[in-house]
XYZ file of C-alpha atoms in Angstrom:
333
model
C -30.225 26.036 -0.856
C -27.874 27.098 -3.564
C -26.477 24.747 -6.240
C -23.219 24.696 -4.162
C -24.949 22.881 -1.430
C -26.800 20.443 -3.840
C -24.793 17.503 -2.551
C -25.461 17.688 1.082
C -28.226 15.669 3.071
C -30.653 17.738 5.093
C -28.769 16.640 8.229
C -25.579 17.698 6.820
C -27.096 21.096 5.774
C -27.981 21.768 9.260
C -24.585 20.707 10.517
C -23.025 23.088 8.284
C -25.381 25.839 9.367
C -24.835 25.281 13.018
C -21.240 24.104 13.133
C -19.640 25.941 10.313
C -21.766 29.059 10.133
C -22.679 28.189 6.391
C -25.331 30.574 5.242
C -26.877 29.916 1.680
C -27.878 33.508 1.412
C -24.359 34.738 1.784
C -22.542 31.835 0.275
C -21.665 33.547 -3.080
C -20.483 36.726 -1.138
C -18.438 34.598 1.392
C -16.748 32.934 -1.459
C -15.977 36.150 -3.272
C -14.608 37.840 -0.308
C -12.032 35.216 -0.237
C -11.246 35.349 -3.868
C -10.858 39.186 -3.598
C -7.908 38.581 -1.277
C -5.804 36.726 -3.875
C -4.532 39.990 -5.035
C -2.734 40.535 -1.854
C -0.456 37.339 -2.694
C 0.974 38.079 -6.079
C 3.926 35.642 -5.164
C 1.519 32.640 -5.368
C -0.004 30.970 -8.386
C -3.673 30.359 -7.387
C -4.356 27.630 -10.106
C -7.960 27.089 -9.030
C -10.382 29.686 -7.920
C -13.807 28.468 -8.965
C -16.560 28.648 -6.352
C -16.807 25.076 -5.347
C -13.165 24.915 -4.863
C -12.958 27.898 -2.391
C -16.010 26.731 -0.584
C -14.007 23.631 0.522
C -11.530 26.152 2.335
C -14.260 28.268 3.882
C -15.884 25.025 5.299
C -12.510 23.801 6.646
C -12.255 27.112 8.566
C -15.816 27.667 9.774
C -16.363 30.530 7.213
C -13.716 32.723 8.701
C -12.787 34.474 5.612
C -9.271 35.372 6.548
C -8.433 31.913 7.875
C -9.921 30.454 4.731
C -7.798 32.614 2.494
C -4.586 31.910 4.482
C -5.509 28.048 4.137
C -5.927 28.564 0.340
C -2.649 30.432 -0.025
C -0.921 27.819 2.025
C -2.301 25.180 -0.178
C -0.790 26.533 -3.219
C 2.445 27.689 -1.655
C 3.184 24.223 -0.208
C 2.912 22.931 -3.706
C 5.225 25.651 -5.136
C 7.733 25.004 -2.531
C 7.625 21.020 -3.002
C 7.295 20.871 -6.879
C 9.021 17.512 -7.110
C 6.577 15.908 -4.527
C 3.535 16.850 -6.844
C 4.938 15.706 -10.173
C 2.882 12.842 -11.621
C 0.529 12.851 -8.436
C -1.571 10.027 -9.956
C -2.516 6.469 -8.664
C -0.331 4.917 -11.532
C 2.934 6.573 -10.344
C 4.969 3.591 -9.196
C 5.841 4.782 -5.821
C 2.297 5.956 -4.996
C 0.825 2.695 -6.484
C 3.106 0.584 -4.217
C 2.210 2.549 -1.066
C -1.617 2.420 -1.933
C -1.406 -1.478 -2.553
C 0.062 -1.597 1.095
C -2.896 0.231 2.680
C -1.327 3.674 2.672
C -4.068 4.663 3.237
C -6.706 2.299 4.017
C -10.356 3.674 3.785
C -13.093 1.992 5.577
C -16.396 1.761 3.528
C -18.503 2.575 6.510
C -18.585 6.330 8.167
C -18.577 6.817 11.771
C -21.699 8.047 13.530
C -20.843 11.690 12.655
C -20.539 10.960 8.889
C -16.697 11.109 9.018
C -14.603 8.909 6.817
C -12.151 6.699 8.565
C -8.638 6.458 7.044
C -6.354 3.474 8.532
C -2.641 3.367 8.461
C -1.006 -0.146 9.486
C 2.584 1.354 9.867
C 4.403 -1.811 9.773
C 3.274 -2.422 6.251
C 5.925 0.237 5.082
C 8.259 -1.659 2.837
C 11.141 0.582 2.874
C 12.886 -1.182 0.076
C 10.142 -0.575 -2.454
C 8.853 3.076 -1.679
C 9.676 6.039 0.438
C 7.770 7.953 3.231
C 7.278 10.699 0.698
C 5.649 8.244 -1.511
C 3.335 7.441 1.277
C 2.678 11.212 1.913
C 1.877 11.501 -1.794
C -0.500 8.604 -1.679
C -2.280 10.079 1.348
C -2.591 13.587 -0.254
C -3.844 12.237 -3.369
C -6.412 10.147 -1.685
C -7.457 13.129 0.359
C -7.737 15.148 -2.974
C -10.145 12.514 -4.305
C -12.196 12.214 -1.126
C -12.506 15.921 -0.527
C -14.591 16.344 -3.719
C -17.398 14.925 -1.724
C -19.097 18.000 -0.084
C -20.361 15.708 2.815
C -16.906 15.114 3.720
C -15.911 18.769 3.279
C -18.487 19.238 6.209
C -18.112 16.212 8.207
C -14.473 15.436 7.802
C -12.080 12.491 8.564
C -10.718 10.233 11.292
C -7.263 8.874 10.957
C -6.254 5.748 12.846
C -2.592 4.710 12.964
C -1.771 1.123 14.162
C 1.725 0.814 15.167
C 1.801 -2.983 15.881
C 5.205 -4.635 14.731
C 6.415 -1.199 13.591
C 10.037 -1.655 14.272
C 12.971 0.560 15.741
C 14.578 0.319 12.349
C 11.573 1.648 10.528
C 11.237 4.411 12.935
C 14.838 5.309 12.533
C 14.170 6.210 8.822
C 11.717 8.882 9.819
C 13.667 12.117 9.749
C 12.438 15.360 11.542
C 12.246 17.138 7.923
C 10.101 14.361 6.764
C 7.812 14.572 9.603
C 7.544 18.354 9.215
C 6.751 18.016 5.617
C 3.840 15.738 6.399
C 2.490 18.097 9.117
C 2.739 21.139 6.747
C 0.961 19.097 3.969
C -1.826 17.707 6.137
C -2.345 20.313 9.066
C -1.355 23.594 7.513
C -2.133 23.199 3.741
C -5.076 21.040 3.045
C -8.817 21.896 3.414
C -9.834 18.702 5.488
C -11.464 18.714 8.961
C -9.677 15.999 11.211
C -11.952 15.023 13.910
C -9.456 12.719 15.599
C -6.173 11.045 15.217
C -5.842 7.873 17.015
C -2.578 5.933 17.731
C -2.998 2.365 18.788
C -0.230 -0.133 19.922
C 2.521 2.403 19.738
C 5.972 1.534 21.039
C 7.876 3.875 23.348
C 9.995 5.282 20.280
C 6.745 6.709 18.948
C 6.391 8.930 22.003
C 9.955 10.075 21.092
C 8.947 10.984 17.629
C 6.023 12.886 18.877
C 8.284 14.968 21.131
C 10.118 15.903 17.824
C 6.963 17.060 15.848
C 5.052 18.488 18.896
C 6.230 21.932 18.340
C 4.845 22.062 14.941
C 1.480 20.934 15.881
C -1.365 23.403 16.400
C -3.142 23.317 19.962
C -6.410 22.209 18.155
C -4.481 19.347 16.541
C -2.734 18.201 19.739
C -6.150 18.059 21.488
C -7.393 15.799 18.857
C -4.610 13.294 18.996
C -5.349 10.272 21.282
C -2.950 7.664 22.263
C -4.631 4.380 23.229
C -1.638 2.016 23.530
C -3.045 -1.605 23.620
C -6.073 -0.750 25.118
C -8.520 -0.882 22.271
C -11.462 -0.411 24.583
C -10.631 3.354 24.768
C -10.713 3.477 21.057
C -14.139 1.875 20.887
C -15.502 4.388 23.192
C -14.902 6.980 20.521
C -15.323 4.806 17.349
C -17.899 2.010 17.584
C -16.302 -1.523 16.791
C -19.251 -2.312 14.555
C -17.560 -0.240 11.722
C -13.835 -1.348 12.742
C -11.815 -4.313 11.258
C -10.914 -7.161 13.380
C -7.297 -6.006 13.666
C -8.697 -3.136 15.801
C -10.791 -5.256 17.876
C -13.797 -4.514 15.580
C -16.632 -6.604 14.387
C -15.852 -6.230 10.663
C -13.518 -8.778 8.809
C -9.823 -7.993 8.572
C -9.197 -5.098 6.404
C -8.079 -5.852 2.809
C -5.172 -3.476 2.274
C -5.886 -3.287 -1.531
C -9.447 -2.067 -1.063
C -8.868 1.605 -1.610
C -6.090 1.022 -4.113
C -8.486 -1.015 -6.426
C -10.997 1.804 -6.245
C -8.299 4.420 -7.414
C -6.341 2.214 -9.784
C -9.207 0.019 -11.444
C -7.811 -1.808 -14.131
C -4.343 -0.796 -13.417
C -4.097 -2.362 -9.904
C -2.552 -5.633 -11.360
C -0.087 -4.050 -13.784
C 3.624 -4.333 -12.543
C 5.931 -1.244 -12.687
C 9.404 -1.123 -11.748
C 10.417 1.428 -9.110
C 13.506 2.276 -7.125
C 12.903 4.525 -3.946
C 16.474 5.941 -4.298
C 15.511 7.321 -7.556
C 13.016 9.780 -6.018
C 14.604 12.713 -4.390
C 12.757 15.424 -2.518
C 14.344 18.825 -1.571
C 13.772 20.056 2.033
C 16.251 22.834 1.705
C 13.773 25.310 3.067
C 13.147 23.394 6.144
C 15.067 24.641 9.457
C 18.497 23.357 9.887
C 18.103 22.049 13.280
C 15.377 19.814 11.942
C 17.648 18.066 9.492
C 19.169 15.688 12.070
C 17.825 12.106 11.736
C 16.422 10.201 14.604
C 19.557 8.145 14.845
C 19.785 5.078 16.946
C 21.882 7.240 19.201
C 19.220 9.801 19.706
C 16.578 7.459 20.016
C 18.385 5.554 22.637
C 18.560 8.976 24.567
C 14.813 9.337 24.239
C 14.396 5.726 25.488
C 16.234 6.786 28.677
C 13.881 9.612 29.063
C 10.947 7.262 28.968
C 12.672 4.857 31.512
C 13.188 7.667 33.680
C 9.526 8.161 33.912
C 9.151 11.496 31.984
C 7.223 9.670 29.295
C 4.929 6.909 29.962
C 5.235 3.635 27.875
C 2.035 2.892 26.297
C 2.114 -0.767 27.438
C 2.267 0.385 31.014
C -0.799 2.523 31.068
C -2.253 2.466 34.487
C -5.812 2.953 33.531
C -8.391 3.198 30.733
C -8.814 7.008 31.528
C -5.039 7.541 31.095
C -5.318 5.734 27.817
C -7.753 8.170 26.398
C -5.989 11.396 27.396
C -4.826 13.463 24.550
C -1.165 13.689 24.060
C -1.174 16.948 25.629
C -0.535 14.932 28.788
C 2.885 14.645 27.825
C 3.494 18.210 28.602
């Protein structure tokens, strides 16, 4: 075992060897091969190239050197293309702070049985008068940057649960295709994290409509890891044991305290007030495809509802069986 593996438990070391093809004897050579590829992309500023940093990209791509380098390049390219989004990327930034305090994201203290960290998003908590969707995305990326420092999570990864209870049509209509694509590019294509599952619960029909918009930008592997449970929490519990879930998700733990993760990041700054106006924060999305710039307007969403009612998409509240509930969203093909 090299010093780069010092933070891993014996069980995780074995997992890294079997699942990720991580070999302590060739670890430094693997890292150097990725580093040597940097010269091929002079258009990108690679601001960090130390061994431990490159290693997380190798782990995220199961030690495929080319794929690890592509992810590393996309990580920095995404930041170059969205400079405004990464200005003052700190917990104390007013917009980020407001999002964190509302549980964007929430982070459970217990890991799942595979050692994965569980992130929670209670969608209805989004106060659109106080912070933007981009602030939420910034808070999530900042949180992941903090957690990915843990080598155990580099190997074991994360689970994301989104509870759509009470998420209104009005809130959903504020999510533009360009915003959703920005999130996909930042989380799926440009961050060295292994997501073992993305679980939707209590989702209304218009979340299905939103999914049809973002689906073309999801990798096949990502689609297979998205599960739509509707209001059948039993199907969620078959994949994530209720012993570690809060009561809102039918679990045995107390209700989730939305400020838990915010307090961990903010410490004494948690109770300090800061003025913030969402309208003052602007983000350029000019490079996104023009056909994605159209909002999901009420008129567009109404058409999507007609598709649902015509039977082309299932309403989650009318899932006929638990087995249907657990099918990945590929079932919407």
